[in-house]
Amino acid sequence: MNTITSTNFNFPGQKAVYKGKVRDVYTLEDDRLVMIVTDRLSAFDVVMPKGIPYKGQILNQLATKMMKATEDLVPNWLQATPDPNVAVGQKCEPFKVEMVIRGYLTGHAAREYASGKRSLCGVHMPEGMKENEAFAAPIITPTTKAESGEHDMDISREEILKKGIVSEADYNTLELYTRQLFLRGSQLAKDNGLILVDTKYEFGKTSEGEIVLIDEIHTPDSSRYFYAEGYLDRLASGEPQKQLSKEFVRQWLIQNGFQGKEGQQIPEMSDEYINSVSERYIELYEQITGDQFMKADISNIEERIEKNVVEYLR
């Protein structure tokens, strides 16, 4: 199936291009950004060699829905989505941290806990917790925002302020917005029979100095969800939780000897495996939103995107 894994557009008024792990961002002369969400798959901060059909559309449409569902709480950068894979919005200066918030001991936090650590990003984790157990209250564990090809690193609030990465006043706003968004996201998940386990948010500052939400929100690439039904039974018996997130890709890679470490080879991804990942992303979308996923025409994705974006900009 057709996928879009690289872009090379030349939009009217274009003056710069930035290519991230999954998104390609085109800056226009009027300080608008055209963000193309590709079908690239990233895990352990490494981009996999093959794209996943419909992944970009799923992430873009899900992020759009979630931004609209939270814009009464936190302002965001988004202005329009002229194409299933495209978001257009206001140019911002991104903060150089990602705000990770965790409601449960799972994923990276659980791996650190299992290694004997009881502090993550300067936040205490109590003794005697089981993997996938809820924290008494969600914890914020920020990371640095790495350049493409590099790893994000855990960092504490104290280090962020000491190094002057974010001012104290701005960081207080980032924490407040992070908690408000997580609370709303948790309620939206609950409405669809899910638990929002952990997620990350990225913020930027507009030319007017307003702090806004940017990038993606509550997608399976940035968030982890458990099915609410059976959660407590699985926790009590020590079984793995039934989950919706990109973690299934990470686990497959770990089982096949890859964790993004030097010298490790990315395992071969067969067409059958690629299509199973695509189906899983569609399942994620439908479960998280409660809506049926409508596949866009992918016969010529680049042509479709160019036509839709140019028509919108006119």
PDB file of C-alpha atoms in Angstrom:
ATOM      1  CA  MET A   1       0.000   0.000   0.000  1.00  0.00           C
ATOM      2  CA  ASN A   2       1.070   3.553  -0.650  1.00  0.00           C
ATOM      3  CA  THR A   3       2.595   5.502   2.216  1.00  0.00           C
ATOM      4  CA  ILE A   4       4.198   8.921   2.549  1.00  0.00           C
ATOM      5  CA  THR A   5       7.597   8.686   4.238  1.00  0.00           C
ATOM      6  CA  SER A   6       9.362  11.743   2.818  1.00  0.00           C
ATOM      7  CA  THR A   7       8.154  15.096   1.497  1.00  0.00           C
ATOM      8  CA  ASN A   8       9.647  17.721  -0.785  1.00  0.00           C
ATOM      9  CA  PHE A   9       6.962  20.355  -1.300  1.00  0.00           C
ATOM     10  CA  ASN A  10       7.375  23.944  -2.427  1.00  0.00           C
ATOM     11  CA  PHE A  11       4.310  25.815  -1.181  1.00  0.00           C
ATOM     12  CA  PRO A  12       3.529  29.462  -2.028  1.00  0.00           C
ATOM     13  CA  GLY A  13       5.470  31.752   0.326  1.00  0.00           C
ATOM     14  CA  GLN A  14       7.589  28.903   1.680  1.00  0.00           C
ATOM     15  CA  LYS A  15      10.806  29.967   3.413  1.00  0.00           C
ATOM     16  CA  ALA A  16      12.017  27.005   5.525  1.00  0.00           C
ATOM     17  CA  VAL A  17      11.532  23.284   6.134  1.00  0.00           C
ATOM     18  CA  TYR A  18      12.181  21.258   9.291  1.00  0.00           C
ATOM     19  CA  LYS A  19      12.007  17.454   9.187  1.00  0.00           C
ATOM     20  CA  GLY A  20      11.348  15.680  12.486  1.00  0.00           C
ATOM     21  CA  LYS A  21      10.979  11.996  13.276  1.00  0.00           C
ATOM     22  CA  VAL A  22       7.402  11.814  11.968  1.00  0.00           C
ATOM     23  CA  ARG A  23       6.399  15.362  10.957  1.00  0.00           C
ATOM     24  CA  ASP A  24       7.756  17.654   8.249  1.00  0.00           C
ATOM     25  CA  VAL A  25       7.100  21.315   9.032  1.00  0.00           C
ATOM     26  CA  TYR A  26       7.063  23.983   6.310  1.00  0.00           C
ATOM     27  CA  THR A  27       7.344  27.627   7.426  1.00  0.00           C
ATOM     28  CA  LEU A  28       5.598  30.243   5.273  1.00  0.00           C
ATOM     29  CA  GLU A  29       6.358  33.956   4.957  1.00  0.00           C
ATOM     30  CA  ASP A  30       3.309  34.958   7.017  1.00  0.00           C
ATOM     31  CA  ASP A  31       4.617  32.924   9.989  1.00  0.00           C
ATOM     32  CA  ARG A  32       2.191  30.107   9.396  1.00  0.00           C
ATOM     33  CA  LEU A  33       3.323  26.504   9.593  1.00  0.00           C
ATOM     34  CA  VAL A  34       2.182  23.694   7.319  1.00  0.00           C
ATOM     35  CA  MET A  35       2.747  20.442   9.207  1.00  0.00           C
ATOM     36  CA  ILE A  36       2.704  17.238   7.162  1.00  0.00           C
ATOM     37  CA  VAL A  37       2.170  14.166   9.338  1.00  0.00           C
ATOM     38  CA  THR A  38       3.931  11.375   7.446  1.00  0.00           C
ATOM     39  CA  ASP A  39       3.504   7.606   7.739  1.00  0.00           C
ATOM     40  CA  ARG A  40       6.975   7.260   9.262  1.00  0.00           C
ATOM     41  CA  LEU A  41       7.194   5.049  12.344  1.00  0.00           C
ATOM     42  CA  SER A  42       9.611   6.027  15.106  1.00  0.00           C
ATOM     43  CA  ALA A  43      10.535   3.892  18.120  1.00  0.00           C
ATOM     44  CA  PHE A  44      13.375   4.326  20.607  1.00  0.00           C
ATOM     45  CA  ASP A  45      14.053   7.653  18.818  1.00  0.00           C
ATOM     46  CA  VAL A  46      14.872   5.730  15.602  1.00  0.00           C
ATOM     47  CA  VAL A  47      12.828   6.033  12.379  1.00  0.00           C
ATOM     48  CA  MET A  48      11.956   2.615  10.962  1.00  0.00           C
ATOM     49  CA  PRO A  49      12.756   1.933   7.282  1.00  0.00           C
ATOM     50  CA  LYS A  50       9.122   1.368   6.202  1.00  0.00           C
ATOM     51  CA  GLY A  51       6.031   3.540   6.538  1.00  0.00           C
ATOM     52  CA  ILE A  52       2.713   2.437   8.036  1.00  0.00           C
ATOM     53  CA  PRO A  53      -0.361   2.901   5.780  1.00  0.00           C
ATOM     54  CA  TYR A  54      -2.790   5.580   7.107  1.00  0.00           C
ATOM     55  CA  LYS A  55      -0.663   6.272  10.197  1.00  0.00           C
ATOM     56  CA  GLY A  56      -0.145   9.952   9.342  1.00  0.00           C
ATOM     57  CA  GLN A  57      -3.854  10.477   8.695  1.00  0.00           C
ATOM     58  CA  ILE A  58      -4.733   8.760  11.980  1.00  0.00           C
ATOM     59  CA  LEU A  59      -2.299  10.847  14.050  1.00  0.00           C
ATOM     60  CA  ASN A  60      -3.305  14.116  12.374  1.00  0.00           C
ATOM     61  CA  GLN A  61      -7.051  13.589  12.644  1.00  0.00           C
ATOM     62  CA  LEU A  62      -6.809  12.329  16.224  1.00  0.00           C
ATOM     63  CA  ALA A  63      -4.639  15.268  17.315  1.00  0.00           C
ATOM     64  CA  THR A  64      -7.092  17.665  15.634  1.00  0.00           C
ATOM     65  CA  LYS A  65     -10.059  16.131  17.475  1.00  0.00           C
ATOM     66  CA  MET A  66      -8.223  16.282  20.796  1.00  0.00           C
ATOM     67  CA  MET A  67      -7.096  19.880  20.307  1.00  0.00           C
ATOM     68  CA  LYS A  68     -10.688  20.896  19.612  1.00  0.00           C
ATOM     69  CA  ALA A  69     -11.817  18.968  22.706  1.00  0.00           C
ATOM     70  CA  THR A  70      -9.349  20.853  24.934  1.00  0.00           C
ATOM     71  CA  GLU A  71      -9.171  24.341  23.408  1.00  0.00           C
ATOM     72  CA  ASP A  72     -11.463  25.720  26.145  1.00  0.00           C
ATOM     73  CA  LEU A  73      -8.747  24.783  28.690  1.00  0.00           C
ATOM     74  CA  VAL A  74      -5.498  25.483  26.861  1.00  0.00           C
ATOM     75  CA  PRO A  75      -4.929  27.593  23.714  1.00  0.00           C
ATOM     76  CA  ASN A  76      -3.297  25.728  20.819  1.00  0.00           C
ATOM     77  CA  TRP A  77      -1.452  26.507  17.598  1.00  0.00           C
ATOM     78  CA  LEU A  78      -3.954  24.888  15.184  1.00  0.00           C
ATOM     79  CA  GLN A  79      -5.862  26.933  12.559  1.00  0.00           C
ATOM     80  CA  ALA A  80      -6.989  24.391   9.942  1.00  0.00           C
ATOM     81  CA  THR A  81      -6.631  20.838   8.586  1.00  0.00           C
ATOM     82  CA  PRO A  82      -6.895  21.208   4.798  1.00  0.00           C
ATOM     83  CA  ASP A  83      -5.893  17.577   4.154  1.00  0.00           C
ATOM     84  CA  PRO A  84      -6.170  14.340   6.181  1.00  0.00           C
ATOM     85  CA  ASN A  85      -2.374  14.395   6.735  1.00  0.00           C
ATOM     86  CA  VAL A  86      -1.937  18.163   7.154  1.00  0.00           C
ATOM     87  CA  ALA A  87      -2.360  20.712   9.943  1.00  0.00           C
ATOM     88  CA  VAL A  88      -1.852  24.452   9.421  1.00  0.00           C
ATOM     89  CA  GLY A  89      -1.245  26.787  12.320  1.00  0.00           C
ATOM     90  CA  GLN A  90       0.593  29.579  13.991  1.00  0.00           C
ATOM     91  CA  LYS A  91       4.379  29.595  14.146  1.00  0.00           C
ATOM     92  CA  CYS A  92       5.636  29.367  17.730  1.00  0.00           C
ATOM     93  CA  GLU A  93       8.990  29.148  19.468  1.00  0.00           C
ATOM     94  CA  PRO A  94       8.929  25.633  20.972  1.00  0.00           C
ATOM     95  CA  PHE A  95      10.020  25.103  24.568  1.00  0.00           C
ATOM     96  CA  LYS A  96      13.040  22.806  24.688  1.00  0.00           C
ATOM     97  CA  VAL A  97      11.324  20.338  27.016  1.00  0.00           C
ATOM     98  CA  GLU A  98       8.559  17.793  26.560  1.00  0.00           C
ATOM     99  CA  MET A  99       6.072  17.619  29.432  1.00  0.00           C
ATOM    100  CA  VAL A 100       5.564  13.934  30.238  1.00  0.00           C
ATOM    101  CA  ILE A 101       2.826  13.112  32.741  1.00  0.00           C
ATOM    102  CA  ARG A 102       2.265   9.638  34.178  1.00  0.00           C
ATOM    103  CA  GLY A 103      -0.793   8.373  36.015  1.00  0.00           C
ATOM    104  CA  TYR A 104       0.537   4.802  36.307  1.00  0.00           C
ATOM    105  CA  LEU A 105       3.812   2.958  36.849  1.00  0.00           C
ATOM    106  CA  THR A 106       4.386   1.601  33.371  1.00  0.00           C
ATOM    107  CA  GLY A 107       6.734   1.789  30.374  1.00  0.00           C
ATOM    108  CA  HIS A 108       9.934   3.753  31.006  1.00  0.00           C
ATOM    109  CA  ALA A 109       8.924   4.505  34.617  1.00  0.00           C
ATOM    110  CA  ALA A 110       8.339   0.795  35.323  1.00  0.00           C
ATOM    111  CA  ARG A 111      11.671  -0.158  33.729  1.00  0.00           C
ATOM    112  CA  GLU A 112      13.476   2.413  35.919  1.00  0.00           C
ATOM    113  CA  TYR A 113      11.553   1.209  38.992  1.00  0.00           C
ATOM    114  CA  ALA A 114      12.423  -2.439  38.268  1.00  0.00           C
ATOM    115  CA  SER A 115      16.121  -1.462  38.108  1.00  0.00           C
ATOM    116  CA  GLY A 116      15.848  -0.229  41.704  1.00  0.00           C
ATOM    117  CA  LYS A 117      15.382   3.514  41.132  1.00  0.00           C
ATOM    118  CA  ARG A 118      12.819   5.277  43.311  1.00  0.00           C
ATOM    119  CA  SER A 119      13.186   8.723  41.775  1.00  0.00           C
ATOM    120  CA  LEU A 120      12.346   9.771  38.216  1.00  0.00           C
ATOM    121  CA  CYS A 121      13.127  13.329  37.077  1.00  0.00           C
ATOM    122  CA  GLY A 122      13.446  14.312  40.721  1.00  0.00           C
ATOM    123  CA  VAL A 123       9.999  12.908  41.563  1.00  0.00           C
ATOM    124  CA  HIS A 124       9.766  10.254  44.303  1.00  0.00           C
ATOM    125  CA  MET A 125       8.120   6.920  43.492  1.00  0.00           C
ATOM    126  CA  PRO A 126       6.930   5.039  46.616  1.00  0.00           C
ATOM    127  CA  GLU A 127       8.146   1.586  47.611  1.00  0.00           C
ATOM    128  CA  GLY A 128       6.016  -1.516  47.049  1.00  0.00           C
ATOM    129  CA  MET A 129       4.359  -0.517  43.774  1.00  0.00           C
ATOM    130  CA  LYS A 130       3.361  -3.093  41.158  1.00  0.00           C
ATOM    131  CA  GLU A 131       3.875  -2.531  37.452  1.00  0.00           C
ATOM    132  CA  ASN A 132       0.813  -0.768  35.928  1.00  0.00           C
ATOM    133  CA  GLU A 133      -0.437   0.385  39.347  1.00  0.00           C
ATOM    134  CA  ALA A 134      -1.800   3.937  39.594  1.00  0.00           C
ATOM    135  CA  PHE A 135       0.243   6.611  41.351  1.00  0.00           C
ATOM    136  CA  ALA A 136      -1.564   8.349  44.224  1.00  0.00           C
ATOM    137  CA  ALA A 137      -1.572  11.429  41.942  1.00  0.00           C
ATOM    138  CA  PRO A 138      -0.155  11.832  38.401  1.00  0.00           C
ATOM    139  CA  ILE A 139       3.558  12.726  38.292  1.00  0.00           C
ATOM    140  CA  ILE A 140       5.253  15.061  35.796  1.00  0.00           C
ATOM    141  CA  THR A 141       8.563  13.677  34.459  1.00  0.00           C
ATOM    142  CA  PRO A 142       9.878  16.031  31.761  1.00  0.00           C
ATOM    143  CA  THR A 143      12.422  15.186  29.085  1.00  0.00           C
ATOM    144  CA  THR A 144      14.737  17.318  27.014  1.00  0.00           C
ATOM    145  CA  LYS A 145      13.651  17.827  23.391  1.00  0.00           C
ATOM    146  CA  ALA A 146      16.319  16.033  21.366  1.00  0.00           C
ATOM    147  CA  GLU A 147      17.365  16.869  17.830  1.00  0.00           C
ATOM    148  CA  SER A 148      16.427  14.315  15.159  1.00  0.00           C
ATOM    149  CA  GLY A 149      18.474  11.127  15.585  1.00  0.00           C
ATOM    150  CA  GLU A 150      19.293  11.827  19.234  1.00  0.00           C
ATOM    151  CA  HIS A 151      17.610  10.545  22.403  1.00  0.00           C
ATOM    152  CA  ASP A 152      15.344  12.596  24.667  1.00  0.00           C
ATOM    153  CA  MET A 153      16.781  12.644  28.183  1.00  0.00           C
ATOM    154  CA  ASP A 154      15.002  12.692  31.546  1.00  0.00           C
ATOM    155  CA  ILE A 155      15.389  16.015  33.351  1.00  0.00           C
ATOM    156  CA  SER A 156      14.037  17.372  36.643  1.00  0.00           C
ATOM    157  CA  ARG A 157      12.110  20.599  37.213  1.00  0.00           C
ATOM    158  CA  GLU A 158      15.074  21.818  39.306  1.00  0.00           C
ATOM    159  CA  GLU A 159      17.569  21.216  36.452  1.00  0.00           C
ATOM    160  CA  ILE A 160      15.273  22.917  33.917  1.00  0.00           C
ATOM    161  CA  LEU A 161      15.103  26.051  36.077  1.00  0.00           C
ATOM    162  CA  LYS A 162      18.783  25.946  37.109  1.00  0.00           C
ATOM    163  CA  LYS A 163      19.941  25.674  33.481  1.00  0.00           C
ATOM    164  CA  GLY A 164      17.534  28.430  32.422  1.00  0.00           C
ATOM    165  CA  ILE A 165      15.897  26.159  29.806  1.00  0.00           C
ATOM    166  CA  VAL A 166      12.480  27.560  30.828  1.00  0.00           C
ATOM    167  CA  SER A 167      11.756  30.462  33.181  1.00  0.00           C
ATOM    168  CA  GLU A 168      10.023  29.621  36.457  1.00  0.00           C
ATOM    169  CA  ALA A 169       6.880  31.579  35.538  1.00  0.00           C
ATOM    170  CA  ASP A 170       6.595  29.815  32.166  1.00  0.00           C
ATOM    171  CA  TYR A 171       7.343  26.409  33.710  1.00  0.00           C
ATOM    172  CA  ASN A 172       4.557  26.890  36.242  1.00  0.00           C
ATOM    173  CA  THR A 173       2.175  27.515  33.329  1.00  0.00           C
ATOM    174  CA  LEU A 174       3.463  24.399  31.506  1.00  0.00           C
ATOM    175  CA  GLU A 175       2.821  22.283  34.608  1.00  0.00           C
ATOM    176  CA  LEU A 176      -0.663  23.746  35.090  1.00  0.00           C
ATOM    177  CA  TYR A 177      -1.588  23.174  31.425  1.00  0.00           C
ATOM    178  CA  THR A 178      -0.132  19.634  31.545  1.00  0.00           C
ATOM    179  CA  ARG A 179      -2.282  18.689  34.539  1.00  0.00           C
ATOM    180  CA  GLN A 180      -5.428  20.268  33.037  1.00  0.00           C
ATOM    181  CA  LEU A 181      -4.941  18.494  29.705  1.00  0.00           C
ATOM    182  CA  PHE A 182      -4.268  15.148  31.379  1.00  0.00           C
ATOM    183  CA  LEU A 183      -7.413  15.478  33.486  1.00  0.00           C
ATOM    184  CA  ARG A 184      -9.520  16.217  30.392  1.00  0.00           C
ATOM    185  CA  GLY A 185      -7.789  13.475  28.383  1.00  0.00           C
ATOM    186  CA  SER A 186      -8.458  10.993  31.178  1.00  0.00           C
ATOM    187  CA  GLN A 187     -12.160  11.863  31.135  1.00  0.00           C
ATOM    188  CA  LEU A 188     -12.358  11.565  27.320  1.00  0.00           C
ATOM    189  CA  ALA A 189     -10.644   8.167  27.571  1.00  0.00           C
ATOM    190  CA  LYS A 190     -12.986   7.019  30.338  1.00  0.00           C
ATOM    191  CA  ASP A 191     -15.991   7.916  28.146  1.00  0.00           C
ATOM    192  CA  ASN A 192     -14.683   5.364  25.601  1.00  0.00           C
ATOM    193  CA  GLY A 193     -13.861   2.585  28.081  1.00  0.00           C
ATOM    194  CA  LEU A 194     -10.167   3.464  28.290  1.00  0.00           C
ATOM    195  CA  ILE A 195      -7.615   4.647  30.850  1.00  0.00           C
ATOM    196  CA  LEU A 196      -5.154   7.371  29.787  1.00  0.00           C
ATOM    197  CA  VAL A 197      -2.019   5.946  31.407  1.00  0.00           C
ATOM    198  CA  ASP A 198       0.638   8.468  30.438  1.00  0.00           C
ATOM    199  CA  THR A 199       1.251  11.025  27.717  1.00  0.00           C
ATOM    200  CA  LYS A 200       3.461  13.916  26.665  1.00  0.00           C
ATOM    201  CA  TYR A 201       2.644  17.470  25.668  1.00  0.00           C
ATOM    202  CA  GLU A 202       4.711  20.012  23.791  1.00  0.00           C
ATOM    203  CA  PHE A 203       4.249  23.744  24.105  1.00  0.00           C
ATOM    204  CA  GLY A 204       5.473  26.839  22.314  1.00  0.00           C
ATOM    205  CA  LYS A 205       5.248  30.592  22.637  1.00  0.00           C
ATOM    206  CA  THR A 206       3.629  32.802  20.004  1.00  0.00           C
ATOM    207  CA  SER A 207       5.173  36.067  18.800  1.00  0.00           C
ATOM    208  CA  GLU A 208       2.738  37.791  21.209  1.00  0.00           C
ATOM    209  CA  GLY A 209       4.191  35.792  24.117  1.00  0.00           C
ATOM    210  CA  GLU A 210       1.218  33.461  24.630  1.00  0.00           C
ATOM    211  CA  ILE A 211       1.990  29.869  25.669  1.00  0.00           C
ATOM    212  CA  VAL A 212       0.116  27.415  23.430  1.00  0.00           C
ATOM    213  CA  LEU A 213      -0.109  23.649  22.924  1.00  0.00           C
ATOM    214  CA  ILE A 214       1.684  22.475  19.765  1.00  0.00           C
ATOM    215  CA  ASP A 215       2.405  19.235  17.893  1.00  0.00           C
ATOM    216  CA  GLU A 216       0.210  16.218  18.791  1.00  0.00           C
ATOM    217  CA  ILE A 217      -2.015  15.402  21.745  1.00  0.00           C
ATOM    218  CA  HIS A 218      -3.477  12.129  23.096  1.00  0.00           C
ATOM    219  CA  THR A 219      -2.405  10.087  20.045  1.00  0.00           C
ATOM    220  CA  PRO A 220      -1.108   6.500  20.322  1.00  0.00           C
ATOM    221  CA  ASP A 221       2.375   7.823  19.441  1.00  0.00           C
ATOM    222  CA  SER A 222       2.437  10.258  22.346  1.00  0.00           C
ATOM    223  CA  SER A 223       0.206   8.421  24.823  1.00  0.00           C
ATOM    224  CA  ARG A 224      -0.467   5.046  26.361  1.00  0.00           C
ATOM    225  CA  TYR A 225      -3.990   3.761  26.998  1.00  0.00           C
ATOM    226  CA  PHE A 226      -5.256   0.697  28.868  1.00  0.00           C
ATOM    227  CA  TYR A 227      -8.672  -0.864  28.391  1.00  0.00           C
ATOM    228  CA  ALA A 228     -10.609  -0.068  31.581  1.00  0.00           C
ATOM    229  CA  GLU A 229     -12.505  -3.366  31.535  1.00  0.00           C
ATOM    230  CA  GLY A 230     -10.482  -6.019  33.334  1.00  0.00           C
ATOM    231  CA  TYR A 231      -7.759  -3.559  34.428  1.00  0.00           C
ATOM    232  CA  LEU A 232      -8.021  -4.380  38.150  1.00  0.00           C
ATOM    233  CA  ASP A 233      -8.231  -8.149  37.564  1.00  0.00           C
ATOM    234  CA  ARG A 234      -5.123  -8.093  35.377  1.00  0.00           C
ATOM    235  CA  LEU A 235      -3.294  -5.902  37.912  1.00  0.00           C
ATOM    236  CA  ALA A 236      -4.174  -8.289  40.775  1.00  0.00           C
ATOM    237  CA  SER A 237      -3.028 -11.382  38.850  1.00  0.00           C
ATOM    238  CA  GLY A 238       0.134  -9.713  37.499  1.00  0.00           C
ATOM    239  CA  GLU A 239      -0.973 -10.160  33.888  1.00  0.00           C
ATOM    240  CA  PRO A 240       0.054  -7.603  31.236  1.00  0.00           C
ATOM    241  CA  GLN A 241      -2.600  -4.960  30.637  1.00  0.00           C
ATOM    242  CA  LYS A 242      -4.560  -4.865  27.381  1.00  0.00           C
ATOM    243  CA  GLN A 243      -3.311  -1.624  25.979  1.00  0.00           C
ATOM    244  CA  LEU A 244      -3.640   0.827  23.111  1.00  0.00           C
ATOM    245  CA  SER A 245      -0.397   2.609  22.289  1.00  0.00           C
ATOM    246  CA  LYS A 246       2.743   2.299  20.230  1.00  0.00           C
ATOM    247  CA  GLU A 247       4.123   0.079  23.013  1.00  0.00           C
ATOM    248  CA  PHE A 248       3.178  -3.030  20.979  1.00  0.00           C
ATOM    249  CA  VAL A 249       5.738  -1.910  18.349  1.00  0.00           C
ATOM    250  CA  ARG A 250       8.399  -1.304  21.027  1.00  0.00           C
ATOM    251  CA  GLN A 251       7.764  -4.752  22.542  1.00  0.00           C
ATOM    252  CA  TRP A 252       8.044  -6.417  19.115  1.00  0.00           C
ATOM    253  CA  LEU A 253      11.354  -4.640  18.521  1.00  0.00           C
ATOM    254  CA  ILE A 254      12.679  -5.617  21.989  1.00  0.00           C
ATOM    255  CA  GLN A 255      11.703  -9.265  21.330  1.00  0.00           C
ATOM    256  CA  ASN A 256      13.643  -9.037  18.055  1.00  0.00           C
ATOM    257  CA  GLY A 257      16.771  -7.631  19.720  1.00  0.00           C
ATOM    258  CA  PHE A 258      16.377  -3.915  19.039  1.00  0.00           C
ATOM    259  CA  GLN A 259      16.187  -1.056  21.551  1.00  0.00           C
ATOM    260  CA  GLY A 260      17.841   1.716  19.550  1.00  0.00           C
ATOM    261  CA  LYS A 261      21.255   1.015  21.041  1.00  0.00           C
ATOM    262  CA  GLU A 262      24.505   1.324  19.126  1.00  0.00           C
ATOM    263  CA  GLY A 263      25.340  -1.698  16.999  1.00  0.00           C
ATOM    264  CA  GLN A 264      21.792  -3.092  17.029  1.00  0.00           C
ATOM    265  CA  GLN A 265      20.058  -3.849  13.718  1.00  0.00           C
ATOM    266  CA  ILE A 266      16.438  -2.923  13.041  1.00  0.00           C
ATOM    267  CA  PRO A 267      14.621  -6.245  12.452  1.00  0.00           C
ATOM    268  CA  GLU A 268      13.028  -6.920   9.064  1.00  0.00           C
ATOM    269  CA  MET A 269       9.411  -5.756   8.958  1.00  0.00           C
ATOM    270  CA  SER A 270       7.422  -7.941   6.561  1.00  0.00           C
ATOM    271  CA  ASP A 271       4.466  -6.536   4.585  1.00  0.00           C
ATOM    272  CA  GLU A 272       2.234  -8.714   6.760  1.00  0.00           C
ATOM    273  CA  TYR A 273       3.665  -7.136   9.923  1.00  0.00           C
ATOM    274  CA  ILE A 274       3.413  -3.595   8.464  1.00  0.00           C
ATOM    275  CA  ASN A 275      -0.272  -4.156   7.613  1.00  0.00           C
ATOM    276  CA  SER A 276      -0.937  -5.557  11.102  1.00  0.00           C
ATOM    277  CA  VAL A 277       0.532  -2.355  12.582  1.00  0.00           C
ATOM    278  CA  SER A 278      -1.696  -0.279  10.277  1.00  0.00           C
ATOM    279  CA  GLU A 279      -4.773  -2.235  11.412  1.00  0.00           C
ATOM    280  CA  ARG A 280      -3.754  -1.719  15.035  1.00  0.00           C
ATOM    281  CA  TYR A 281      -3.487   2.066  14.513  1.00  0.00           C
ATOM    282  CA  ILE A 282      -6.981   2.095  12.981  1.00  0.00           C
ATOM    283  CA  GLU A 283      -8.265   0.165  16.006  1.00  0.00           C
ATOM    284  CA  LEU A 284      -6.567   2.726  18.267  1.00  0.00           C
ATOM    285  CA  TYR A 285      -8.222   5.626  16.442  1.00  0.00           C
ATOM    286  CA  GLU A 286     -11.691   4.099  16.584  1.00  0.00           C
ATOM    287  CA  GLN A 287     -11.408   3.102  20.232  1.00  0.00           C
ATOM    288  CA  ILE A 288      -9.994   6.451  21.391  1.00  0.00           C
ATOM    289  CA  THR A 289     -12.489   8.595  19.448  1.00  0.00           C
ATOM    290  CA  GLY A 290     -15.534   6.323  19.349  1.00  0.00           C
ATOM    291  CA  ASP A 291     -15.782   7.174  15.610  1.00  0.00           C
ATOM    292  CA  GLN A 292     -15.324   4.974  12.544  1.00  0.00           C
ATOM    293  CA  PHE A 293     -12.064   5.652  10.678  1.00  0.00           C
ATOM    294  CA  MET A 294     -12.618   6.799   7.082  1.00  0.00           C
ATOM    295  CA  LYS A 295      -9.625   5.916   4.895  1.00  0.00           C
ATOM    296  CA  ALA A 296      -8.454   8.764   2.666  1.00  0.00           C
ATOM    297  CA  ASP A 297      -7.554   8.199  -0.992  1.00  0.00           C
ATOM    298  CA  ILE A 298      -3.896   7.081  -0.968  1.00  0.00           C
ATOM    299  CA  SER A 299      -3.464   6.477  -4.710  1.00  0.00           C
ATOM    300  CA  ASN A 300      -1.199   9.563  -4.874  1.00  0.00           C
ATOM    301  CA  ILE A 301      -0.754  11.056  -1.417  1.00  0.00           C
ATOM    302  CA  GLU A 302       1.806  13.727  -2.393  1.00  0.00           C
ATOM    303  CA  GLU A 303      -0.382  15.056  -5.206  1.00  0.00           C
ATOM    304  CA  ARG A 304      -3.460  15.098  -2.955  1.00  0.00           C
ATOM    305  CA  ILE A 305      -1.637  16.980  -0.198  1.00  0.00           C
ATOM    306  CA  GLU A 306      -0.166  19.566  -2.569  1.00  0.00           C
ATOM    307  CA  LYS A 307      -3.538  20.243  -4.206  1.00  0.00           C
ATOM    308  CA  ASN A 308      -5.384  20.588  -0.875  1.00  0.00           C
ATOM    309  CA  VAL A 309      -2.752  22.793   0.775  1.00  0.00           C
ATOM    310  CA  VAL A 310      -2.328  25.118  -2.214  1.00  0.00           C
ATOM    311  CA  GLU A 311      -6.121  25.504  -2.538  1.00  0.00           C
ATOM    312  CA  TYR A 312      -6.352  26.322   1.187  1.00  0.00           C
ATOM    313  CA  LEU A 313      -3.528  28.876   1.045  1.00  0.00           C
ATOM    314  CA  ARG A 314      -5.219  30.625  -1.899  1.00  0.00           C
TER     315      ARG A 314
END
